[in-house]
Short mmCIF file of C-alpha atoms in Angstrom, two decimals:
data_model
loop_
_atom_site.label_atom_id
_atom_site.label_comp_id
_atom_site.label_asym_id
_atom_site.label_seq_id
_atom_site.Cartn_x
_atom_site.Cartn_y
_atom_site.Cartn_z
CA UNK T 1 -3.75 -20.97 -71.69
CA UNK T 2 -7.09 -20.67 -71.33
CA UNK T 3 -8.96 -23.34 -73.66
CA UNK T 4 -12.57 -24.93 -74.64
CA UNK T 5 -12.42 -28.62 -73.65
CA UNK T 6 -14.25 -29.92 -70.84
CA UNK T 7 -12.47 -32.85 -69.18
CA UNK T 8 -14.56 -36.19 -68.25
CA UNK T 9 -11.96 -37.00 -65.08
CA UNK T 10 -13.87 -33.85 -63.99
CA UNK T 11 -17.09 -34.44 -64.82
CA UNK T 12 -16.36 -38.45 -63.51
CA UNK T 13 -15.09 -37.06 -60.02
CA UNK T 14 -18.22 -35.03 -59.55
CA UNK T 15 -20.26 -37.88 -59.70
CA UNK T 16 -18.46 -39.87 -58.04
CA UNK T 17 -18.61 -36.97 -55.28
CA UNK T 18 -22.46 -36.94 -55.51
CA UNK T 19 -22.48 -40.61 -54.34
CA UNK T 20 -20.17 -41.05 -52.27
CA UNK T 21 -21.37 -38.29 -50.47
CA UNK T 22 -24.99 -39.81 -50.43
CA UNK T 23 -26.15 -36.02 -50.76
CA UNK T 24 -28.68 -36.90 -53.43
CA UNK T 25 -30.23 -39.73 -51.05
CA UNK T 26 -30.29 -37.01 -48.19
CA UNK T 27 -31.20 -34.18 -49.69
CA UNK T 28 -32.44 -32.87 -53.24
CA UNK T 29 -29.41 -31.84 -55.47
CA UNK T 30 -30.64 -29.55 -58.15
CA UNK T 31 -28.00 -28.79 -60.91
CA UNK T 32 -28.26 -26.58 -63.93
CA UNK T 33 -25.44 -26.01 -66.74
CA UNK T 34 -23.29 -23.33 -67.01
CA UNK T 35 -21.28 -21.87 -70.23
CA UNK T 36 -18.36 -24.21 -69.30
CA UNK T 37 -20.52 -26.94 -69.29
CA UNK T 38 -21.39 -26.34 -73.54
CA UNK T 39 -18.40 -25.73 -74.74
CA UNK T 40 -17.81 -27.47 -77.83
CA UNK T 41 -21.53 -29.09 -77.62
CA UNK T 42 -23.34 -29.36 -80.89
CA UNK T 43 -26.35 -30.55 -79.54
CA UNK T 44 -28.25 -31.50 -76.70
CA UNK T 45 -27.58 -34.97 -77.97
CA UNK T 46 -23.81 -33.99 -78.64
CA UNK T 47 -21.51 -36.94 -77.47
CA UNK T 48 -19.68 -33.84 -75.66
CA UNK T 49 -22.82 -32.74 -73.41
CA UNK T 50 -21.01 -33.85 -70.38
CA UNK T 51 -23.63 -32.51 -68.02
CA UNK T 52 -26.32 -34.67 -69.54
CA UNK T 53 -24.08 -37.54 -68.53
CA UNK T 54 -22.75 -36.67 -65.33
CA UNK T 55 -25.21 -34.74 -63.57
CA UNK T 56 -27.70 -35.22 -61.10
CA UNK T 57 -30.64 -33.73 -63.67
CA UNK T 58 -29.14 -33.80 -66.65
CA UNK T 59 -30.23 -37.10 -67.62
CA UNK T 60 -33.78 -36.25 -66.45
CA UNK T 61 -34.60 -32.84 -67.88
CA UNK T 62 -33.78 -31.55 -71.32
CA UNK T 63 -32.91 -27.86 -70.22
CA UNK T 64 -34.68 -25.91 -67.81
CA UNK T 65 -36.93 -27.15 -65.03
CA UNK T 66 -38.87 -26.99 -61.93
CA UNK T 67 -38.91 -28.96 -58.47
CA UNK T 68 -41.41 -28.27 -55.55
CA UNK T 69 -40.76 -28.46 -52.38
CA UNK T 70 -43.33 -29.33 -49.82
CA UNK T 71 -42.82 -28.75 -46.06
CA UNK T 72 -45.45 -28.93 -43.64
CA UNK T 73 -48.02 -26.45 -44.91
CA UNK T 74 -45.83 -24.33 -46.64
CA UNK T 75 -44.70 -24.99 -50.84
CA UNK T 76 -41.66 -23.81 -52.23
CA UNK T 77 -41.28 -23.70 -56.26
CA UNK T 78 -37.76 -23.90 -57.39
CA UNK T 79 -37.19 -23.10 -61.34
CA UNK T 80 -33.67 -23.72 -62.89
CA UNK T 81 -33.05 -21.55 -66.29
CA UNK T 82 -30.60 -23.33 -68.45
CA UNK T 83 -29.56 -20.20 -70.99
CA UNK T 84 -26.38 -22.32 -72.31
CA UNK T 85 -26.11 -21.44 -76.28
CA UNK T 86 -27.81 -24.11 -78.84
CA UNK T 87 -25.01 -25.20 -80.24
CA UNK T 88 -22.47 -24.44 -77.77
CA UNK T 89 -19.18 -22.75 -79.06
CA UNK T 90 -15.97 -22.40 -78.16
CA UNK T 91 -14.43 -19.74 -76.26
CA UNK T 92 -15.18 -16.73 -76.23
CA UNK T 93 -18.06 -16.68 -78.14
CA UNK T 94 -19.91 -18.99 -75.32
CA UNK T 95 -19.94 -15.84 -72.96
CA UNK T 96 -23.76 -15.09 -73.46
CA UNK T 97 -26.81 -17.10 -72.36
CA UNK T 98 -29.53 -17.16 -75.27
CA UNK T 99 -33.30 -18.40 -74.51
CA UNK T 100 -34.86 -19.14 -77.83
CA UNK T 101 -38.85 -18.93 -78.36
CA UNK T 102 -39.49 -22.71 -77.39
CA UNK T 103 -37.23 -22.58 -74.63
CA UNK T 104 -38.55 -18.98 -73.23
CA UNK T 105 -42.11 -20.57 -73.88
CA UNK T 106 -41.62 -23.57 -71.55
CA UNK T 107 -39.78 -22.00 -68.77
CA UNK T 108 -43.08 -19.61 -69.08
CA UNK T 109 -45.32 -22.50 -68.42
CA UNK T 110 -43.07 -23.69 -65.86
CA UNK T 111 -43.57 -20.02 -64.18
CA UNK T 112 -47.39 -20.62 -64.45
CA UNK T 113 -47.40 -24.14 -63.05
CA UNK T 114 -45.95 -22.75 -59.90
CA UNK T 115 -48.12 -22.53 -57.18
CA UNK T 116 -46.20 -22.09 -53.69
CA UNK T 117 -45.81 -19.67 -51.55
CA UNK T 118 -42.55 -18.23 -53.27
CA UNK T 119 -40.86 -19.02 -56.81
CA UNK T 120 -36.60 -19.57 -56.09
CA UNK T 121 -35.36 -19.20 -59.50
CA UNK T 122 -31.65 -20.30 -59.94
CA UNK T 123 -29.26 -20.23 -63.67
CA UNK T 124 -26.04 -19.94 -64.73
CA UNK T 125 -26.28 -16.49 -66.11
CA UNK T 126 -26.93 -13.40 -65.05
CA UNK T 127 -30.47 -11.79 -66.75
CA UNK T 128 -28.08 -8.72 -68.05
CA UNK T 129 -26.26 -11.57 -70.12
CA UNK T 130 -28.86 -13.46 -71.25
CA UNK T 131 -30.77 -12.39 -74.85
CA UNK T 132 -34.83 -14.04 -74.55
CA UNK T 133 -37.45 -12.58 -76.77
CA UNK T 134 -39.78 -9.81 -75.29
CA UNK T 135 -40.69 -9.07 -72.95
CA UNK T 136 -37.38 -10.78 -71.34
CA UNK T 137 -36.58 -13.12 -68.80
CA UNK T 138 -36.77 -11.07 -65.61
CA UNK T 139 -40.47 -10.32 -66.72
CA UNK T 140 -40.67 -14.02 -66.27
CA UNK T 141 -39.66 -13.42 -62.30
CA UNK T 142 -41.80 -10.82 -61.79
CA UNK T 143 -42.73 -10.21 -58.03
CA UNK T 144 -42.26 -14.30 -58.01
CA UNK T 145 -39.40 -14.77 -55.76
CA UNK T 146 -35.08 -14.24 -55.48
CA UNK T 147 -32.83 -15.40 -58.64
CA UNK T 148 -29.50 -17.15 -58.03
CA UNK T 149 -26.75 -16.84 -60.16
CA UNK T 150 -23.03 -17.03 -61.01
CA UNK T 151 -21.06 -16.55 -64.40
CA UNK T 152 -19.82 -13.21 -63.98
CA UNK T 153 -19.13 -14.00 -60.26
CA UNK T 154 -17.10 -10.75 -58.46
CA UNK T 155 -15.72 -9.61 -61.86
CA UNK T 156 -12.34 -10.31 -61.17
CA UNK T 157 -12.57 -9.07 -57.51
CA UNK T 158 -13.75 -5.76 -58.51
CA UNK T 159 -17.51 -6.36 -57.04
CA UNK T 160 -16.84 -8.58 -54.70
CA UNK T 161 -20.93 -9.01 -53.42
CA UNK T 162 -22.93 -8.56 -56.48
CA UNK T 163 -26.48 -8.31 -55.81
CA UNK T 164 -29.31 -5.86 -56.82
CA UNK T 165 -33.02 -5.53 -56.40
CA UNK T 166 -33.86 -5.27 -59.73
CA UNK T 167 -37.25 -3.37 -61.28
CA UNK T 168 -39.15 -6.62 -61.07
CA UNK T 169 -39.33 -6.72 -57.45
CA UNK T 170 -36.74 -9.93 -57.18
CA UNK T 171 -33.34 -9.90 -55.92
CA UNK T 172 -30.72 -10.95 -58.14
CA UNK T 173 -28.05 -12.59 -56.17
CA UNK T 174 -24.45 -13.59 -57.90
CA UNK T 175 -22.15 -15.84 -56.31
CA UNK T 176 -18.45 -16.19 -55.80
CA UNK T 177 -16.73 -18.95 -57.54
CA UNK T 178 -16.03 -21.39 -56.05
CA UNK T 179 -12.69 -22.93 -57.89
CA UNK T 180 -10.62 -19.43 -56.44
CA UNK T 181 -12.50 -18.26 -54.15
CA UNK T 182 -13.90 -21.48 -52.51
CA UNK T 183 -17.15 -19.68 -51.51
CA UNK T 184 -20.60 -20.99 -50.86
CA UNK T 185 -24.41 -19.73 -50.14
CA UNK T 186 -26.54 -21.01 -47.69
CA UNK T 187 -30.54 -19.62 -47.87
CA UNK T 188 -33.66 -19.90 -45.31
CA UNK T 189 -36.89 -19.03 -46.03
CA UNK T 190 -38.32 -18.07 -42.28
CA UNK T 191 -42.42 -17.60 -42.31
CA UNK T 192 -42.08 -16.85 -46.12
CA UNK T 193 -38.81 -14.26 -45.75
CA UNK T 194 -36.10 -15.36 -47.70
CA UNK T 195 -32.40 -14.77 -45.97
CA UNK T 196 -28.94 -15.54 -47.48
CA UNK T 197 -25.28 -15.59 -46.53
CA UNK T 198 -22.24 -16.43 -48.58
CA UNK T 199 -19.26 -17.57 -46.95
CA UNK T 200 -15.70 -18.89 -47.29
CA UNK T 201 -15.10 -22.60 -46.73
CA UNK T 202 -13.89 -23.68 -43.44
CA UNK T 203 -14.60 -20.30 -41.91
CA UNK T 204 -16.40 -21.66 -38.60
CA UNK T 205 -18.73 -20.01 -37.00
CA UNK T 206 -21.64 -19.49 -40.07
CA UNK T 207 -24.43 -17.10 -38.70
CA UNK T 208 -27.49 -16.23 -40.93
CA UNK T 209 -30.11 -14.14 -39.24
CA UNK T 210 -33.26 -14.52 -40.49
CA UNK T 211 -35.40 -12.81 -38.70
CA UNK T 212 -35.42 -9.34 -38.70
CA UNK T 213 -34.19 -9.84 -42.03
CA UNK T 214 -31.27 -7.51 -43.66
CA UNK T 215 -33.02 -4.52 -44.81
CA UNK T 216 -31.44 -4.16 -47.76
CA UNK T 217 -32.14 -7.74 -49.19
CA UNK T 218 -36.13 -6.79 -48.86
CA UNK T 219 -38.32 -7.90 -51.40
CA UNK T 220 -41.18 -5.63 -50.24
CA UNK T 221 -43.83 -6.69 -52.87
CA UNK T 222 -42.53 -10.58 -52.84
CA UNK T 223 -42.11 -11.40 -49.04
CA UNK T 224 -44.31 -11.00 -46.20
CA UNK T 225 -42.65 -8.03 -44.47
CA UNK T 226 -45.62 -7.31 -41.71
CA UNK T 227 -44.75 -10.84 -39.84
CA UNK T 228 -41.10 -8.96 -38.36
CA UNK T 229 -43.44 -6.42 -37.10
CA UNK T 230 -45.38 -8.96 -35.19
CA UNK T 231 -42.67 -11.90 -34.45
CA UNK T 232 -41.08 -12.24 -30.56
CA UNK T 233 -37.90 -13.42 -31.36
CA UNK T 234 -34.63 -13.03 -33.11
CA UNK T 235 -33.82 -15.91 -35.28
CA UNK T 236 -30.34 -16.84 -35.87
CA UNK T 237 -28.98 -19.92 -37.60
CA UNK T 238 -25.60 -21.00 -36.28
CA UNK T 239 -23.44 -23.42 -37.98
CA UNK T 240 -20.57 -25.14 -36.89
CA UNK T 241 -18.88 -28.60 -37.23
CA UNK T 242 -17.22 -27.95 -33.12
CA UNK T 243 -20.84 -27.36 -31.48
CA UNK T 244 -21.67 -23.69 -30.63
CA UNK T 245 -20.29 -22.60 -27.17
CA UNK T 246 -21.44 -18.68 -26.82
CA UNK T 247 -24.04 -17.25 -28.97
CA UNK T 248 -25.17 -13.62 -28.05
CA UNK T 249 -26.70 -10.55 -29.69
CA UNK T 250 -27.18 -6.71 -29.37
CA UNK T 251 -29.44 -4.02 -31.09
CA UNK T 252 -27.33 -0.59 -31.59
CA UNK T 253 -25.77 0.54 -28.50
CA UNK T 254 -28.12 -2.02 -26.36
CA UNK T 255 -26.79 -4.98 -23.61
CA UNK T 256 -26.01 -7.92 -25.31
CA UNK T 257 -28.74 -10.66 -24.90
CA UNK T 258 -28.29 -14.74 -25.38
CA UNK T 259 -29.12 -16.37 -28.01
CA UNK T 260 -30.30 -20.01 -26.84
CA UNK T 261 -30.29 -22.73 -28.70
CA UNK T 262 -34.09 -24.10 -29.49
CA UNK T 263 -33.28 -26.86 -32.12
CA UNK T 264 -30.07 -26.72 -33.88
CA UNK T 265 -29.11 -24.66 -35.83
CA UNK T 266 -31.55 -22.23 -34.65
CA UNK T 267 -30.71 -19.84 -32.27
CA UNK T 268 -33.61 -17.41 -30.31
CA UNK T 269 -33.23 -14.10 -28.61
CA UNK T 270 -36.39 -12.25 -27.52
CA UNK T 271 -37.35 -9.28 -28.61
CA UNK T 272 -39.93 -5.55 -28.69
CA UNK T 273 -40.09 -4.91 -32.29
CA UNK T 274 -42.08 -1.44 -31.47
CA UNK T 275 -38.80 -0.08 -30.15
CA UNK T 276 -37.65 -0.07 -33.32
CA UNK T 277 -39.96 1.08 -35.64
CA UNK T 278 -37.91 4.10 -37.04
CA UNK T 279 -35.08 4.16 -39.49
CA UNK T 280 -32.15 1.15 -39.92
CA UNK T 281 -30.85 -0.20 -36.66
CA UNK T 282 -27.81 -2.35 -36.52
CA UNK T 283 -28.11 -5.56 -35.29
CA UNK T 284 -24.06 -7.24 -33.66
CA UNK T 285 -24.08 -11.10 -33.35
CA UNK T 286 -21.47 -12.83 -31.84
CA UNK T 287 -20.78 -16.93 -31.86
CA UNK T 288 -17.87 -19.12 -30.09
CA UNK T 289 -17.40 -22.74 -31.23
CA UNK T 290 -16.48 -25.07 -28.94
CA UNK T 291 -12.70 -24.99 -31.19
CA UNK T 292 -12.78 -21.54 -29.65
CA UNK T 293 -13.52 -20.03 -33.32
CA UNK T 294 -15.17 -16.78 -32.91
CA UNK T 295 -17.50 -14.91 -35.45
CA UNK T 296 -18.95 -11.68 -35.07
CA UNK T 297 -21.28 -9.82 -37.82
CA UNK T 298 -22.75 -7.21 -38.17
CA UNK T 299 -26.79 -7.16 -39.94
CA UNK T 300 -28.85 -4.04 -40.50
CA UNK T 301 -32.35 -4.01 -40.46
CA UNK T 302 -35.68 -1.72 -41.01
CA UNK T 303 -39.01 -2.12 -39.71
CA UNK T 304 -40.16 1.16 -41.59
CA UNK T 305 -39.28 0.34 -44.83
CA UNK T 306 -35.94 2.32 -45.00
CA UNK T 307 -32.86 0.89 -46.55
CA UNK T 308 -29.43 1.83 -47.96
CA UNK T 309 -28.45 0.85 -51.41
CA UNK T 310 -26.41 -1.56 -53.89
CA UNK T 311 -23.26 -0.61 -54.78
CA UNK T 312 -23.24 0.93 -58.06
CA UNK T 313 -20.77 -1.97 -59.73
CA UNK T 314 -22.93 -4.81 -58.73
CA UNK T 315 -25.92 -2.10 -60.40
CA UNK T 316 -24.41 -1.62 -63.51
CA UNK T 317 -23.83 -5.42 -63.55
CA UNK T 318 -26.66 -6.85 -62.98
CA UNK T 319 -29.32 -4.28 -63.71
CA UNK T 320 -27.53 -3.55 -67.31
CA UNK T 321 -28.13 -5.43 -70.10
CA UNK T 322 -25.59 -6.86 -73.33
CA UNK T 323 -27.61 -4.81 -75.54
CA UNK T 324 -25.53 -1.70 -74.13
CA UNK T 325 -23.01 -3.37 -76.22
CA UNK T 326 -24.82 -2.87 -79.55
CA UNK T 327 -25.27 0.80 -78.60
CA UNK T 328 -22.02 1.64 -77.86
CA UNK T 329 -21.06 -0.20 -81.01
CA UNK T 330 -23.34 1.77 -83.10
CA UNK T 331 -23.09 5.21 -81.62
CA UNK T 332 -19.46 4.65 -82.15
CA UNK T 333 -19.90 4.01 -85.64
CA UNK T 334 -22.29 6.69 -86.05
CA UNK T 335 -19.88 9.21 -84.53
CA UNK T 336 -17.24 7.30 -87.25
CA UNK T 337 -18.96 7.88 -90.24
CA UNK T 338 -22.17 10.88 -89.99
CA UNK T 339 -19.11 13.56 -89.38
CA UNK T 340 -16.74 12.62 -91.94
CA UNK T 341 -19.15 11.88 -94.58
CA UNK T 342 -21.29 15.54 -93.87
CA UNK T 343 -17.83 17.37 -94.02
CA UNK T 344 -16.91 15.16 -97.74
CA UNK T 345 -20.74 16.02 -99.04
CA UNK T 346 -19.64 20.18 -97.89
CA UNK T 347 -16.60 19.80 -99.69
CA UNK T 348 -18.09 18.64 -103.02
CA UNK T 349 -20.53 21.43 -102.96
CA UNK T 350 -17.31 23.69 -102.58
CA UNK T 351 -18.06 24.80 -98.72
CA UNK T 352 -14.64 24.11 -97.71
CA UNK T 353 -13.62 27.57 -97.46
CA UNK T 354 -16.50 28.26 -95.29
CA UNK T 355 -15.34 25.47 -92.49
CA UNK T 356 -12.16 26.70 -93.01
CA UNK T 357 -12.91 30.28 -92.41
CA UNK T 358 -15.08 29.18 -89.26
CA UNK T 359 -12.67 27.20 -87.90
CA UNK T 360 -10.79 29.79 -86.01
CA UNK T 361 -12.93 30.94 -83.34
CA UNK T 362 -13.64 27.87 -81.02
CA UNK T 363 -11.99 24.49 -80.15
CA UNK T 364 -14.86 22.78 -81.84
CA UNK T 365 -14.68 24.24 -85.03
CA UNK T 366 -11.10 23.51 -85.15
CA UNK T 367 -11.86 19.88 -84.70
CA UNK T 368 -14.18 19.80 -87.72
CA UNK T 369 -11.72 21.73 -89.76
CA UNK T 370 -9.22 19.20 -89.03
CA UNK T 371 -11.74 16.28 -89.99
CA UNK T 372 -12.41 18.24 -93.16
CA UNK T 373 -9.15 17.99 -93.94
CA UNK T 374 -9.07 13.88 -93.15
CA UNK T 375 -12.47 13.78 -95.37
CA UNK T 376 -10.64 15.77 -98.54
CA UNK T 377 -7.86 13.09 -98.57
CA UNK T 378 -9.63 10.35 -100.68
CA UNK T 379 -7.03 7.94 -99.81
CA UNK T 380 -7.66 7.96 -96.22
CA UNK T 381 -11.46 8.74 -96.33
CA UNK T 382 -12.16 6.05 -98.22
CA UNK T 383 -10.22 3.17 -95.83
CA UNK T 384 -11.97 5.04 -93.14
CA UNK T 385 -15.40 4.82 -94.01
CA UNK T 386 -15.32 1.10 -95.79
CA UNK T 387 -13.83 -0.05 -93.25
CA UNK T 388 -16.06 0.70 -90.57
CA UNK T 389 -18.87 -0.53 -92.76
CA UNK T 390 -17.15 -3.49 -93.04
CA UNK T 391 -16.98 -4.40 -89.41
CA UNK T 392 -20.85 -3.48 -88.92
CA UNK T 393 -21.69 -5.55 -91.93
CA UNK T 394 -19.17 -7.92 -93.34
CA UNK T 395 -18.56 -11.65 -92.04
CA UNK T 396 -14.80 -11.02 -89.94
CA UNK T 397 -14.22 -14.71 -90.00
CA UNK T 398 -14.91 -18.07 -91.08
CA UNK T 399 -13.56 -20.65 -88.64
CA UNK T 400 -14.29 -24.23 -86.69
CA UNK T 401 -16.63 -22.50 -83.76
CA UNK T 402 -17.15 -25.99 -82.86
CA UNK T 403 -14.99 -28.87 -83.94
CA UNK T 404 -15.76 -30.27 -87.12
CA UNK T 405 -18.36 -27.06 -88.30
CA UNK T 406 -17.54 -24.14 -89.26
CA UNK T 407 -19.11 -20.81 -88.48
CA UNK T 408 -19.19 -17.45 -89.90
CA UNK T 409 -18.83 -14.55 -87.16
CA UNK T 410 -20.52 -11.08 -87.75
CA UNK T 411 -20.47 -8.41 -84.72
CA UNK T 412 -24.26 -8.81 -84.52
CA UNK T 413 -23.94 -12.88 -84.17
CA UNK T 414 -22.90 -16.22 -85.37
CA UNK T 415 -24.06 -18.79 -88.12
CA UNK T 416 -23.30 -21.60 -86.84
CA UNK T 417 -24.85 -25.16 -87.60
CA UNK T 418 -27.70 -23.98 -89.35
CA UNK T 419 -28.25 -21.78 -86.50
CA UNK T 420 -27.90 -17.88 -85.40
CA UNK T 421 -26.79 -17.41 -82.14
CA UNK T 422 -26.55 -13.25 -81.32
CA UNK T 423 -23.48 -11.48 -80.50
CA UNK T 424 -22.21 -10.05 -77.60
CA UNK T 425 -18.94 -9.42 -76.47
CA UNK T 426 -17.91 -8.83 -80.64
CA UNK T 427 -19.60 -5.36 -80.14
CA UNK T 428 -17.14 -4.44 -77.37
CA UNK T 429 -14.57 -5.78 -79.70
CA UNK T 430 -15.83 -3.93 -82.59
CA UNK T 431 -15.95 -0.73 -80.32
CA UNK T 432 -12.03 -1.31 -79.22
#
């Protein structure tokens, strides 16, 4: 069964990972918490915040934070959003990320502090799961630079790439999980043009193009498009643990061309840009190991501007919002109530004849004859509408949200420790 406890053999082997590893003495390891990693965490000084223990930042930053990255002339801002819930609860009511004022006014100053040539955001939740005050947190991103994410991951397998460009001019890239579905992202930023690729583990050759970048990924008013326009060469980076035996590309229906290795991983093809300038062109790439693994992709591209679009799951995902919930929730209840209590103020005024009389001539006015009827019978009427007051208004439950404090749980939230922390998935629950 699914549960809220977080286990410290975990959190211990992770650690012990990070050093044995030596990745954080080779490389900078930026970590941020997730909604797994507050369950059943009071505090930020809770005995139970894990992360704060464990982690490679936890122990030096409080929530969110910032890291720049300097390499040769170029500065890259990186700004991690920790959304977790303060307190964290148990499941399910730790589904939503929450940014209160204090916390939405740092990560602001962060966002002002940062300086380089593009701002790589990266959080737990998705920005359609996370409640911030006005005017949100993707305003915070605005034509700043790509956000990396996971939580709702591929939705069960029914979106299995979800990423958008949303309104702000950012991408907004989910990832995989990586417990099932053992996938991982690898991202270049090539002359300020940001390219990604997820991929399975231990699926040999790895090819990222970066340059022409993948049309549809373009942040047109974030990245410096223009320098495709004007580069010479394909740029491909090719990973493998076996050594790379054959790399080769073609453009459409053109002769395939080698890709030669300048400085591993980077692979170069030249290139005429200008015979391209119209429409999306498809780009084939093809890479032998020396374990004679073979990889071939395909990558779109655009010099014009032109691209095709997101599919509409990973939209409605990402570029949606949990406040849909409260509207469902209340236009359900209004379509509950308004009818049934109109119809009972027409029958005390004696216009039930009327309805009745009315009734006979369309499917519609059947329907309202037959809720007159459910409004005239005081015994059910009354259930009906107190009932779905109740669930708008009234407390459903008192119980330990977090071990050792209890909570009271309304559709539009919890108080919990002294503190309200907004519904989200109780609306859809309300709905059902």
């Amino acid at each position: 069964m699914l549960g809220s406890r977080q286990y410290i053999e975990e959190w211990r082997m992770y650690q012990q990972t990070l050093y044995e590893t030596g990745v954080t003495v080779n490389t900078t390891w930026l970590d941020i918490r997730g909604n797994h990693d507050n369950f059943n965490v009071l505090s930020l000084d809770d005995k139970n915040d894990l992360f704060r223990k464990f982690s490679a930042q936890g122990n030096k930053y409080r929530r969110s934070y910032s890291y720049t990255l300097h390499h040769d002339t170029e500065v890259y801002d990186f700004i991690g959003i920790d959304a977790c819930m303060n307190p964290g609860p148990k499941r399910p009511f730790n589904f939503l990320g929450v940014i209160q004022k204090d916390e939405y006014a740092h990560i602001q100053k962060l966002a002002s502090e940062a300086k380089g040539n593009m701002t790589i955001w990266f959080g737990h939740y998705p920005t359609s799961t996370i409640v911030a005050p006005n005017p949100g947190v993707r305003e915070l991103m605005r034509s700043r630079g790509p956000y990396l994410c996971g939580h709702l991951h591929t939705l069960g397998g029914m979106v299995p790439e979800m990423y958008t460009l949303q309104s702000t001019g950012n991408l907004e890239l989910e990832l995989a999980d990586w417990k099932e579905n053992r996938k991982y992202r690898i991202c270049a930023v090539d002359h300020g043009i940001f390219s990604f690729i997820d991929h399975y583990l231990d699926d040999w050759p790895l090819l990222l193009v970066t340059n022409p970048k993948d049309a549809l990924m373009a942040m047109p008013s974030i990245e410096p498009l223009h320098r495709i326009l004007k580069s010479t060469h394909i740029r491909v980076l090719i990973f493998s643990p076996h050594g790379i035996e054959i790399a080769k590309v073609k453009i459409d229906d053109g002769s395939w061309s080698e890709l030669k290795s300048i400085d591993p991983p980077l692979f170069v093809a030249k290139w005429e840009p200008l015979k391209y300038m119209e429409g999306l062109h498809k780009m084939t790439l093809y890479a032998k190991d020396k374990n004679g693994n073979e990889k071939t992709i395909s990558h779109y591209f655009s010099l014009d501007g032109t691209r095709s679009k997101f599919p509409l799951g990973a939209r409605l995902a990402l570029m949606g919002h949990i406040s849909v919930g409260q509207a469902i929730f209340g236009g359900t209840l209004l379509l509950t109530l308004l009818p049934l209590c109109v119809l009972r103020i027409c029958l005390c005024f004696g216009k039930g004849d009327i309805i009745k009389a009315k009734s006979e001539h369309n499917v519609f006015r059947r329907l309202v004859f037959k809720l007159s009827l459910l409004a005239s019978v005081e015994y059910v009427f009354w259930p009906v509408v107190i009932g779905a007051l109740y669930m708008a208004i009234g407390p459903w439950f008192f119980g330990y949200i977090i071990d050792g404090h209890i909570g009271i749980c309304f559709v539009w939230g919890i108080f919990l420790a002294g503190t309200f922390l907004p519904g989200g998935l109780t609306f859809f629950a309300g709905t059902a």
